[in-house]
Coordinates of C-alpha atoms in Angstrom, one line a residue:
Chain F
M182 CA 0.0 0.0 0.0
K183 CA 1.3 3.4 -1.0
I184 CA 1.1 6.1 1.7
V185 CA 1.9 9.7 0.9
V186 CA 2.8 12.1 3.8
C187 CA 2.6 15.8 2.9
I188 CA 5.1 17.7 4.9
K189 CA 5.9 21.4 5.3
Q190 CA 9.2 22.9 6.3
V191 CA 8.9 25.6 8.9
P192 CA 11.4 27.9 10.7
S193 CA 13.1 26.2 13.6
T194 CA 11.6 28.8 15.9
N195 CA 8.5 31.0 15.9
D196 CA 10.6 33.8 17.4
V197 CA 10.0 36.1 14.4
K198 CA 10.2 39.8 14.6
I199 CA 9.6 42.7 12.2
D200 CA 12.5 44.9 11.4
P201 CA 11.2 48.4 12.4
Q202 CA 13.0 50.1 9.5
T203 CA 12.4 47.7 6.6
H204 CA 9.2 46.1 7.8
N205 CA 10.6 42.8 6.7
L206 CA 10.3 39.6 8.7
V207 CA 13.4 38.7 10.6
R208 CA 13.4 35.0 11.1
S209 CA 15.9 32.2 11.5
A210 CA 16.9 30.7 8.2
D211 CA 17.2 27.1 9.3
G212 CA 14.1 24.9 8.6
V213 CA 12.7 21.8 10.3
I214 CA 9.8 19.5 9.6
N215 CA 6.6 21.0 10.9
P216 CA 6.3 19.1 14.2
F217 CA 2.7 17.8 13.5
D218 CA 4.0 16.4 10.2
K219 CA 6.5 14.3 12.1
N220 CA 3.5 12.6 13.8
A221 CA 2.1 12.0 10.4
I222 CA 5.3 10.4 9.2
E223 CA 5.4 8.3 12.3
A224 CA 1.8 7.1 11.7
A225 CA 2.7 6.3 8.1
L226 CA 5.8 4.3 9.1
K227 CA 3.8 2.2 11.6
L228 CA 1.1 1.4 9.0
R229 CA 3.8 0.5 6.4
D230 CA 5.4 -1.9 8.8
Q231 CA 2.0 -3.6 9.3
T232 CA 1.1 -3.8 5.6
N233 CA 4.4 -4.1 3.7
G234 CA 3.7 -0.7 2.2
E235 CA 5.7 2.2 1.0
V236 CA 5.9 5.7 2.6
I237 CA 6.4 8.6 0.1
L238 CA 7.1 12.1 1.3
L239 CA 5.7 15.0 -0.6
S240 CA 6.4 18.7 -0.1
M241 CA 6.2 22.0 -2.1
G242 CA 8.7 24.8 -1.6
P243 CA 12.1 26.1 -2.5
E244 CA 15.2 23.8 -2.9
S245 CA 16.0 24.3 0.8
Y246 CA 13.1 22.1 1.6
R247 CA 15.3 19.1 0.7
E248 CA 16.6 19.4 4.2
S249 CA 13.3 18.4 5.8
L250 CA 12.6 15.8 3.2
L251 CA 16.0 14.2 4.0
E252 CA 15.1 14.4 7.7
G253 CA 11.9 12.5 6.9
L254 CA 13.8 9.9 4.8
A255 CA 16.1 9.5 7.7
M256 CA 13.1 8.7 9.9
G257 CA 12.5 5.8 7.6
A258 CA 10.4 7.0 4.6
D259 CA 11.2 5.3 1.4
S260 CA 11.2 8.1 -1.2
A261 CA 10.4 11.8 -1.5
Y262 CA 9.1 14.3 -4.0
L263 CA 9.6 18.0 -3.9
L264 CA 7.5 20.3 -6.0
S265 CA 9.7 23.3 -6.6
S266 CA 9.8 26.1 -9.1
R267 CA 9.4 29.8 -9.3
A268 CA 5.9 29.5 -10.7
L269 CA 4.7 27.6 -7.7
G270 CA 6.0 30.2 -5.3
G271 CA 3.7 32.6 -3.3
A272 CA 0.9 30.1 -3.2
D273 CA -1.8 30.3 -0.6
T274 CA -3.5 27.1 0.7
L275 CA -5.8 26.7 -2.3
A276 CA -2.8 27.1 -4.7
T277 CA -0.8 24.6 -2.6
G278 CA -3.5 22.0 -2.4
Y279 CA -3.9 21.8 -6.1
P280 CA -0.3 20.9 -7.1
L281 CA 0.0 18.5 -4.2
S282 CA -3.2 16.7 -5.3
Q283 CA -1.9 16.5 -8.9
A284 CA 1.4 15.1 -7.7
I285 CA -0.4 12.5 -5.6
Q286 CA -2.4 11.5 -8.7
K287 CA 0.9 11.3 -10.7
I288 CA 2.5 9.1 -8.1
G289 CA -0.5 6.9 -8.6
D290 CA -2.3 4.2 -6.6
V291 CA -2.0 6.1 -3.4
E292 CA -4.3 4.7 -0.8
L293 CA -3.7 7.0 2.1
V294 CA -2.6 10.6 2.3
L295 CA -1.5 11.9 5.7
F296 CA -0.9 15.4 7.0
G297 CA -0.1 17.0 10.3
R298 CA -3.1 18.7 11.8
Q299 CA -1.7 22.2 10.9
S300 CA 1.6 23.9 10.4
V301 CA 3.1 25.8 13.4
D302 CA 4.0 28.8 11.3
A303 CA 1.0 29.7 9.2
D304 CA -1.3 27.6 11.4
T305 CA -4.1 27.1 8.9
G306 CA -4.6 23.3 8.7
Q307 CA -6.4 23.9 5.4
V308 CA -4.2 22.0 3.0
G309 CA -5.3 18.5 4.1
P310 CA -9.1 19.0 3.5
I311 CA -8.3 20.9 0.2
V312 CA -6.3 18.0 -1.1
A313 CA -9.0 15.5 0.1
E314 CA -11.6 17.5 -1.8
Y315 CA -9.4 17.6 -5.0
L316 CA -8.8 13.9 -4.8
N317 CA -12.5 13.4 -4.0
V318 CA -11.7 11.1 -1.0
P319 CA -13.2 11.1 2.5
Q320 CA -11.3 13.1 5.1
V321 CA -10.6 12.2 8.8
T322 CA -9.3 15.4 10.4
F323 CA -7.7 15.9 13.8
A324 CA -7.3 12.1 14.2
E325 CA -5.9 10.7 17.5
A326 CA -5.7 7.1 16.4
I327 CA -5.9 5.2 13.1
D328 CA -6.1 1.5 12.3
L329 CA -6.5 -0.5 9.2
T330 CA -9.0 -3.2 9.0
E331 CA -8.6 -6.4 7.0
D332 CA -11.2 -5.4 4.4
H333 CA -9.2 -2.3 3.3
H334 CA -10.9 0.2 5.5
L335 CA -9.5 2.7 8.0
I336 CA -10.9 3.3 11.4
G337 CA -10.1 6.7 12.8
K338 CA -10.7 8.3 16.1
R339 CA -11.2 12.0 15.9
R340 CA -11.3 14.6 18.7
L341 CA -14.0 17.1 18.0
D342 CA -15.0 20.3 20.0
A343 CA -17.0 18.6 22.7
A344 CA -16.9 15.0 21.6
E345 CA -14.9 12.1 20.5
Q346 CA -15.9 10.5 17.2
E347 CA -15.1 7.1 15.6
V348 CA -15.3 6.9 11.9
E349 CA -14.8 4.2 9.2
V350 CA -13.6 5.1 5.8
E351 CA -13.0 3.2 2.6
L352 CA -9.5 3.8 1.2
P353 CA -8.3 5.9 -0.5
A354 CA -8.7 8.5 2.2
A355 CA -6.9 11.6 3.7
V356 CA -6.1 11.9 7.4
T357 CA -4.8 14.8 9.4
V358 CA -2.9 13.8 12.5
R359 CA -2.9 15.2 16.0
S360 CA 0.3 15.0 18.1
E361 CA -1.5 12.8 20.6
M362 CA -1.4 10.0 18.1
N363 CA 2.2 9.0 18.6
Q364 CA 5.8 9.9 19.5
P365 CA 7.8 10.5 16.4
R366 CA 11.0 8.3 16.2
Y367 CA 14.5 9.7 16.0
A368 CA 16.7 8.9 13.0
T369 CA 19.5 6.5 13.8
P370 CA 23.0 7.4 12.4
R371 CA 22.7 4.5 10.0
Q372 CA 19.3 5.7 8.8
I373 CA 20.7 9.2 8.3
Q374 CA 23.5 7.8 6.2
K375 CA 20.9 5.7 4.2
S376 CA 18.7 8.7 3.6
F377 CA 21.1 10.2 1.1
E378 CA 20.8 7.1 -1.1
K379 CA 17.0 7.2 -1.2
P380 CA 15.3 8.7 -4.2
L381 CA 14.4 12.4 -3.9
T382 CA 12.7 13.7 -7.0
V383 CA 12.1 17.3 -7.9
W384 CA 9.1 18.1 -10.0
T385 CA 8.1 21.4 -11.5
E386 CA 4.7 22.5 -12.8
Q387 CA 5.7 21.1 -16.2
D388 CA 6.1 17.6 -14.8
L389 CA 2.5 17.8 -13.4
D390 CA 0.8 19.4 -16.3
L391 CA -0.7 22.1 -14.0
D392 CA -3.1 24.8 -15.0
P393 CA -1.0 28.0 -14.8
E394 CA -4.1 29.9 -13.6
R395 CA -4.3 27.8 -10.5
I396 CA -0.8 27.9 -9.2
G397 CA 1.5 30.3 -7.4
L398 CA 0.5 33.9 -6.8
A399 CA -1.9 33.9 -9.8
G400 CA -3.8 30.9 -8.4
S401 CA -4.1 32.3 -4.9
P402 CA -7.4 34.0 -4.1
T403 CA -6.0 35.6 -0.9
Q404 CA -3.5 38.4 -0.6
V405 CA -1.5 39.6 2.4
T406 CA -1.9 43.4 2.4
Q407 CA -0.1 44.1 5.7
V408 CA 2.3 42.4 8.1
Y409 CA 2.8 43.9 11.5
A410 CA 3.6 43.2 15.1
P411 CA 0.6 42.6 17.4
A412 CA -0.5 45.7 19.2
A413 CA 0.5 45.3 22.8
A414 CA -2.5 46.4 24.9
K415 CA -0.5 46.6 28.1
K416 CA -2.1 47.0 31.4
R417 CA -1.1 49.1 34.4
V418 CA 0.1 46.6 36.9
T419 CA -0.1 47.1 40.7
M420 CA 2.7 45.1 42.4
L421 CA 1.8 43.4 45.6
T422 CA 4.5 43.4 48.3
G423 CA 5.7 41.7 51.5
T424 CA 5.2 38.2 52.5
P425 CA 2.9 35.9 50.5
E426 CA 0.3 36.2 53.2
H427 CA 0.5 40.0 53.1
A428 CA 0.4 40.1 49.4
V429 CA -2.7 37.8 49.3
Q430 CA -4.4 40.0 51.9
E431 CA -3.6 43.1 49.8
L432 CA -5.0 41.4 46.7
L433 CA -8.2 40.2 48.3
Q434 CA -8.9 43.7 49.6
S435 CA -8.4 45.2 46.1
L436 CA -10.5 42.6 44.4
Chain X
M1 CA -28.2 36.8 -8.4
T2 CA -25.7 38.6 -6.2
N3 CA -26.4 39.0 -2.6
E4 CA -24.2 41.1 -0.4
S5 CA -25.1 39.2 2.7
I6 CA -22.7 38.1 5.4
W7 CA -23.1 34.4 6.3
V8 CA -22.3 32.8 9.6
Y9 CA -22.1 29.1 10.0
I10 CA -24.1 27.8 13.0
Q11 CA -22.1 24.9 14.3
L12 CA -24.1 22.4 16.3
N13 CA -22.2 20.2 18.8
Q14 CA -24.8 17.5 19.1
D15 CA -27.8 19.5 20.3
K16 CA -26.0 22.6 21.4
I17 CA -25.0 25.7 19.5
E18 CA -21.3 26.3 19.4
P19 CA -20.8 29.6 21.3
T20 CA -18.4 30.9 18.6
S21 CA -21.2 30.9 16.1
L22 CA -23.2 33.3 18.3
Q23 CA -20.1 35.4 18.9
L24 CA -19.7 35.6 15.1
L25 CA -23.4 36.7 14.6
T26 CA -22.7 39.6 17.0
K27 CA -19.4 40.5 15.2
A28 CA -21.0 40.2 11.8
K29 CA -23.8 42.6 12.8
Q30 CA -21.2 45.1 14.2
I31 CA -19.2 45.3 11.0
A32 CA -22.1 44.7 8.5
E33 CA -23.1 48.4 7.9
D34 CA -26.1 47.8 5.6
K35 CA -25.3 44.2 4.7
P36 CA -27.8 41.6 5.9
V37 CA -26.5 39.0 8.3
W38 CA -27.6 35.4 7.7
A39 CA -27.3 32.5 10.0
I40 CA -26.8 29.3 8.1
L41 CA -28.2 26.4 10.0
L42 CA -27.9 22.7 9.1
E43 CA -30.1 20.8 11.5
P44 CA -31.9 17.6 12.0
T45 CA -35.7 17.9 12.3
T46 CA -35.5 16.9 16.0
L47 CA -33.9 20.3 16.7
T48 CA -35.1 23.8 16.6
A49 CA -32.1 26.1 17.2
E50 CA -33.9 29.0 15.4
A51 CA -35.3 30.5 18.6
T52 CA -31.9 30.7 20.2
I53 CA -30.2 32.1 17.1
Q54 CA -32.9 34.7 16.7
Q55 CA -31.9 36.1 20.1
Y56 CA -28.6 37.2 18.5
G57 CA -30.4 39.2 15.8
P58 CA -29.6 37.9 12.3
D59 CA -31.7 39.2 9.5
N60 CA -32.3 35.8 8.1
I61 CA -31.9 32.2 9.2
L62 CA -31.3 30.0 6.2
R63 CA -32.3 26.5 7.4
L64 CA -31.3 23.3 5.8
R65 CA -33.2 20.4 7.4
D66 CA -32.4 16.7 7.2
D67 CA -32.1 14.1 9.9
R68 CA -28.8 13.0 8.6
F69 CA -27.3 16.3 9.8
A70 CA -27.4 14.8 13.3
A71 CA -24.2 13.0 12.3
A72 CA -22.9 14.2 8.9
T73 CA -19.4 14.0 7.5
D74 CA -17.4 17.1 6.5
E75 CA -18.0 16.2 2.8
E76 CA -21.8 15.9 3.3
L77 CA -21.9 19.3 5.1
A78 CA -19.7 21.0 2.5
D79 CA -21.7 19.6 -0.3
A80 CA -25.0 21.0 1.1
L81 CA -23.3 24.4 1.8
E82 CA -21.9 24.5 -1.7
Q83 CA -25.5 24.2 -3.1
V84 CA -26.8 27.1 -1.1
V85 CA -23.8 29.3 -1.6
T86 CA -24.2 28.9 -5.4
Q87 CA -27.9 29.8 -5.1
Y88 CA -27.4 32.9 -3.0
N89 CA -23.9 34.1 -3.7
P90 CA -23.1 35.7 -0.3
N91 CA -20.4 38.3 0.1
S92 CA -18.7 36.4 2.9
F93 CA -19.0 33.3 5.0
L94 CA -17.6 33.0 8.5
F95 CA -17.0 29.8 10.5
P96 CA -15.8 29.2 14.0
A97 CA -12.1 28.2 14.1
T98 CA -13.1 25.1 16.0
T99 CA -12.2 21.5 15.1
A100 CA -15.4 21.2 13.1
G101 CA -15.1 24.6 11.4
R102 CA -11.5 24.1 10.5
S103 CA -12.4 20.7 8.9
L104 CA -15.4 21.8 7.0
A105 CA -14.5 25.3 5.8
P106 CA -11.4 24.3 3.7
R107 CA -13.3 21.5 2.1
L108 CA -16.0 24.0 1.0
Q109 CA -13.4 26.5 0.0
A110 CA -11.9 24.0 -2.5
K111 CA -15.4 23.3 -3.9
L112 CA -16.0 27.0 -4.3
Q113 CA -12.5 27.9 -5.5
T114 CA -12.3 30.9 -3.2
G115 CA -10.0 32.2 -0.5
L116 CA -10.2 31.1 3.2
T117 CA -8.3 32.8 6.0
A118 CA -7.7 30.6 9.1
D119 CA -8.1 31.5 12.8
C120 CA -8.8 35.2 12.4
L121 CA -8.6 37.5 15.4
D122 CA -10.5 40.4 13.9
L123 CA -12.6 41.3 10.9
A124 CA -13.6 44.6 9.3
F125 CA -15.1 45.7 6.0
D126 CA -13.4 48.1 3.6
G127 CA -16.3 48.6 1.2
D128 CA -17.2 45.1 0.2
T129 CA -13.8 43.7 0.9
L130 CA -13.5 41.8 4.2
V131 CA -10.2 42.6 5.9
Q132 CA -9.2 39.5 7.9
V133 CA -6.6 39.8 10.6
K134 CA -4.7 36.6 11.0
P135 CA -1.9 35.8 13.4
T136 CA 1.1 33.8 12.2
Y137 CA 4.4 32.5 13.6
G138 CA 2.7 31.5 16.8
D139 CA 0.9 34.9 17.2
N140 CA 4.2 36.8 16.9
I141 CA 3.2 38.5 13.7
M142 CA -0.2 39.7 12.5
C143 CA -1.3 39.8 8.8
D144 CA -4.1 41.6 7.1
I145 CA -5.5 39.3 4.4
I146 CA -8.0 40.0 1.7
C147 CA -9.7 38.0 -1.0
P148 CA -10.4 40.7 -3.5
D149 CA -11.7 38.9 -6.6
R150 CA -13.6 35.8 -5.5
R151 CA -16.7 35.3 -3.4
P152 CA -17.6 34.4 -0.8
Q153 CA -14.8 35.7 1.3
M154 CA -14.3 32.9 3.8
A155 CA -12.7 33.0 7.2
T156 CA -12.5 30.9 10.3
V157 CA -12.5 32.9 13.5
R158 CA -10.9 32.0 16.8
P159 CA -13.4 31.2 19.6
N160 CA -13.9 33.7 22.5
I161 CA -12.4 36.7 20.7
F162 CA -15.7 38.4 20.5
K163 CA -18.5 38.5 23.0
A164 CA -21.9 37.3 21.9
V165 CA -24.6 39.9 22.6
R166 CA -28.3 39.2 22.7
V167 CA -30.2 41.7 20.5
P168 CA -33.4 39.8 19.7
N169 CA -34.7 40.6 16.2
S170 CA -38.4 40.1 15.8
Q171 CA -37.9 40.6 12.0
T172 CA -35.6 37.6 11.6
E173 CA -36.9 35.6 8.7
V174 CA -36.5 31.9 8.6
V175 CA -35.9 30.7 5.1
S176 CA -36.1 27.0 4.2
A177 CA -33.3 26.2 1.7
T178 CA -33.7 24.0 -1.3
F179 CA -31.0 21.4 -1.5
T180 CA -30.3 17.7 -1.9
F181 CA -28.5 15.7 0.8
H182 CA -25.9 13.6 -1.0
P183 CA -24.7 10.8 1.3
E184 CA -20.9 10.1 1.3
T185 CA -20.9 6.4 0.7
T186 CA -17.2 5.8 1.5
M187 CA -17.4 7.1 5.1
T188 CA -19.5 6.0 8.1
I189 CA -19.6 7.8 11.4
L190 CA -19.6 4.8 13.9
N191 CA -20.2 6.8 17.0
T192 CA -19.9 10.2 18.6
T193 CA -19.4 10.4 22.3
R194 CA -19.9 13.6 24.1
L195 CA -17.0 14.5 26.3
I196 CA -17.3 16.2 29.7
S197 CA -15.2 18.8 28.1
Q198 CA -12.3 20.5 29.8
T199 CA -12.3 22.8 26.8
A200 CA -15.8 24.1 27.4
S201 CA -15.3 24.5 31.1
L202 CA -12.0 26.3 30.6
S203 CA -13.2 28.7 28.0
D204 CA -16.4 29.4 29.9
A205 CA -14.9 29.5 33.4
Q206 CA -15.3 32.7 35.5
T207 CA -12.2 31.9 37.5
V208 CA -9.1 30.3 36.0
I209 CA -5.9 29.3 37.8
A210 CA -3.2 29.0 35.2
L211 CA 0.0 27.1 35.8
G212 CA 3.3 27.5 33.9
R213 CA 6.7 26.0 34.0
G214 CA 7.5 27.8 37.3
A215 CA 4.5 26.1 39.0
N216 CA 4.9 22.5 37.8
Q217 CA 5.6 20.8 41.1
P218 CA 3.1 18.1 42.3
K219 CA 2.4 20.1 45.5
T220 CA 1.8 23.3 43.6
I221 CA -0.5 21.5 41.1
E222 CA -2.4 20.0 44.0
L223 CA -2.9 23.3 45.8
A224 CA -4.0 25.0 42.5
R225 CA -6.7 22.3 42.1
Q226 CA -7.8 22.8 45.7
L227 CA -8.0 26.6 45.1
A228 CA -9.9 26.1 41.9
A229 CA -12.4 23.8 43.6
K230 CA -12.8 26.3 46.4
M231 CA -13.4 29.2 44.1
G232 CA -15.5 27.3 41.6
G233 CA -12.9 27.8 38.9
V234 CA -10.8 25.5 36.7
V235 CA -7.1 24.9 36.2
G236 CA -5.4 25.7 32.9
V237 CA -1.8 25.3 31.8
T238 CA 0.8 26.6 29.4
R239 CA 2.1 24.6 26.5
P240 CA 5.1 23.1 28.3
L241 CA 2.9 21.6 31.0
T242 CA 0.9 19.6 28.5
D243 CA 3.9 17.3 28.3
D244 CA 2.9 16.2 31.8
P245 CA 0.4 13.3 31.3
Q246 CA -1.9 14.6 34.0
F247 CA -2.8 17.6 31.7
T248 CA -4.3 17.4 28.2
H249 CA -4.1 19.7 25.3
D250 CA -7.7 20.7 26.1
Q251 CA -6.4 22.4 29.3
Q252 CA -3.9 24.5 27.4
I253 CA -4.3 28.2 27.2
G254 CA -2.9 30.3 24.4
Q255 CA -2.1 29.9 20.7
S256 CA -2.8 26.3 19.7
G257 CA -4.8 26.0 22.9
Q258 CA -7.8 27.7 24.3
T259 CA -8.7 31.4 24.6
V260 CA -10.1 32.1 28.0
A261 CA -12.3 35.0 29.1
P262 CA -12.7 34.7 32.9
D263 CA -13.5 37.4 35.4
L264 CA -10.4 36.5 37.4
L265 CA -7.3 34.8 36.0
I266 CA -4.4 33.9 38.4
N267 CA -1.2 33.1 36.5
L268 CA 1.4 31.1 38.5
G269 CA 4.9 30.6 37.3
I270 CA 4.1 31.8 33.8
S271 CA 6.7 34.1 32.2
G272 CA 4.2 35.4 29.6
A273 CA 5.4 34.4 26.1
V274 CA 3.1 36.0 23.4
Q275 CA 1.9 32.4 22.5
Y276 CA 0.3 32.4 25.9
T277 CA -0.8 36.0 26.4
V278 CA -2.8 36.0 23.2
G279 CA -5.1 33.5 24.9
I280 CA -5.8 35.7 28.0
Q281 CA -6.5 39.0 26.4
N282 CA -10.2 38.8 27.2
A283 CA -9.7 38.0 30.9
N284 CA -11.1 40.8 33.0
R285 CA -8.7 40.9 36.0
I286 CA -5.3 39.2 35.8
V287 CA -3.1 38.4 38.8
S288 CA 0.4 37.0 38.1
V289 CA 2.9 35.5 40.4
N290 CA 6.5 34.9 39.2
T291 CA 9.9 34.7 40.9
D292 CA 11.4 36.8 38.1
A293 CA 10.6 40.5 38.5
T294 CA 11.3 41.1 34.8
A295 CA 8.9 38.4 33.5
P296 CA 6.8 39.9 30.7
I297 CA 3.6 38.5 32.2
F298 CA 3.5 41.5 34.6
A299 CA 2.9 43.9 31.7
D300 CA -0.3 42.0 31.0
S301 CA -1.4 41.9 34.6
D302 CA -3.5 44.1 36.9
Y303 CA -1.8 42.7 40.0
G304 CA 1.7 41.2 40.2
Y305 CA 3.7 39.5 42.9
V306 CA 7.3 38.6 42.7
G307 CA 7.7 35.5 44.8
D308 CA 7.0 31.8 45.1
A309 CA 3.8 30.4 43.5
T310 CA 3.3 27.7 46.1
E311 CA 3.5 30.0 49.0
F312 CA 1.1 32.4 47.3
L313 CA -1.3 29.6 46.7
E314 CA -1.1 28.6 50.4
G315 CA -1.9 32.2 51.3
L316 CA -4.9 32.2 49.0
L317 CA -6.2 28.9 50.2
A318 CA -6.0 30.2 53.8
Q319 CA -7.6 33.5 53.1
V320 CA -10.2 33.0 50.3
K321 CA -13.6 32.4 51.8

């Protein structure tokens, strides 16, 4: 069984600031796999080991995204694809979901597509459901557990807003994974060495026969018009003093 | 037919209306100017949520009734919504940024080929353009996002950012929608179990005792629980404490956790990273205790105390009636 895991590379820290002069984002250059996507890779590896399957990583972004794909290969994935070209750049979630879904179709016979529940930088969680819609497959979002049945179905446990839900879907399907599902494994030095020998293929929009109107900036319905630091609505703080007993007394009188 | 209405998705959690949907009705009315506000309600015939929704003053309630909505998949909901959106062409369509909303809205977005902004903290109209304020990089950066050319302009909005205000509208018109329910044959909902939700109690609580890395000792946690019980409040935690198996993600306050809006919030051993403070901005009175006098949390607090969280808790337990 072929399992595709869609991953995103994110900055290693969210400690991002705005340069007051240039208004540009100042962020660390080194990228890591989005943490929730590691849970998705872990889930895929576990299912592969049960079913003699194949785990294929898929990402879209600049050449530097090779780094996180290699990291995923070192965790144990079998191969990786990177969708990368200037024309794909500047995409919002809609213009990201489209090339990913086309790539999954080109990979062919994919029975399960896994995603992390959301990225920690843009924090949208939208690409999973968009890809599910484009592939016309059922979606199991915010899954805490997944299991395969013998008759080629997947049982997923979802955590909803005030409920827990168990669902059964026929494959192919798309699943977005919560971090509660598992503990991602670490790459062993041997696995890291092996990762460099695994196939990592770069595709551009030409390899996928994409509609130019639906990719990159042109294919993105949304536009960012302004980027700024959050307004700090600071309060005027009254400091309590003395022993804890005294401070509590002072507090309770004021409240 | 174009229709410059603002639509709000009424999320039902089993038989209860998700509070964020009501908060969005209030917000939509505030920013609407002369645009009509529509509540979009997909409900089984066993429910009548209309009366409650009307209390929050929408101009219309567009009702889609089918018993299968009692347990419908994202695809089934998105399919029904696509049918009514294509009939009425609303200007914008707002969803709660809840698990349900964040699953359904992008599926619908892909069907409609329009823009969707996730987890907005604010909304405003500039003419007919909806300006959507979205945090990014863990709430460290804000972006204004627009969707200038396509309709509807879709957004999911973070719970508890706005207050729901009752303004009953006797003119509210309930419109029954024409649509066909298309069952998703490849997916079955086996069961849905309602949880005695920590989430609901945390986001609705009037008193919250919040624990951070500086208040993670078993004794401190126990005292915090006792104080919460005594004050009728609940305990919440920062992200690092969710690594402790006795706390779940549902008890986490802040970005990627819950937004709280209590009357009284007591922060213990919390330094005040922006990922946390964004979740407490609607708290009325904030008391913070930290051993570090330079902790940024004090700038977000009404009362501060530099000292030991455990001793402060002991003091509170002794003196609170």
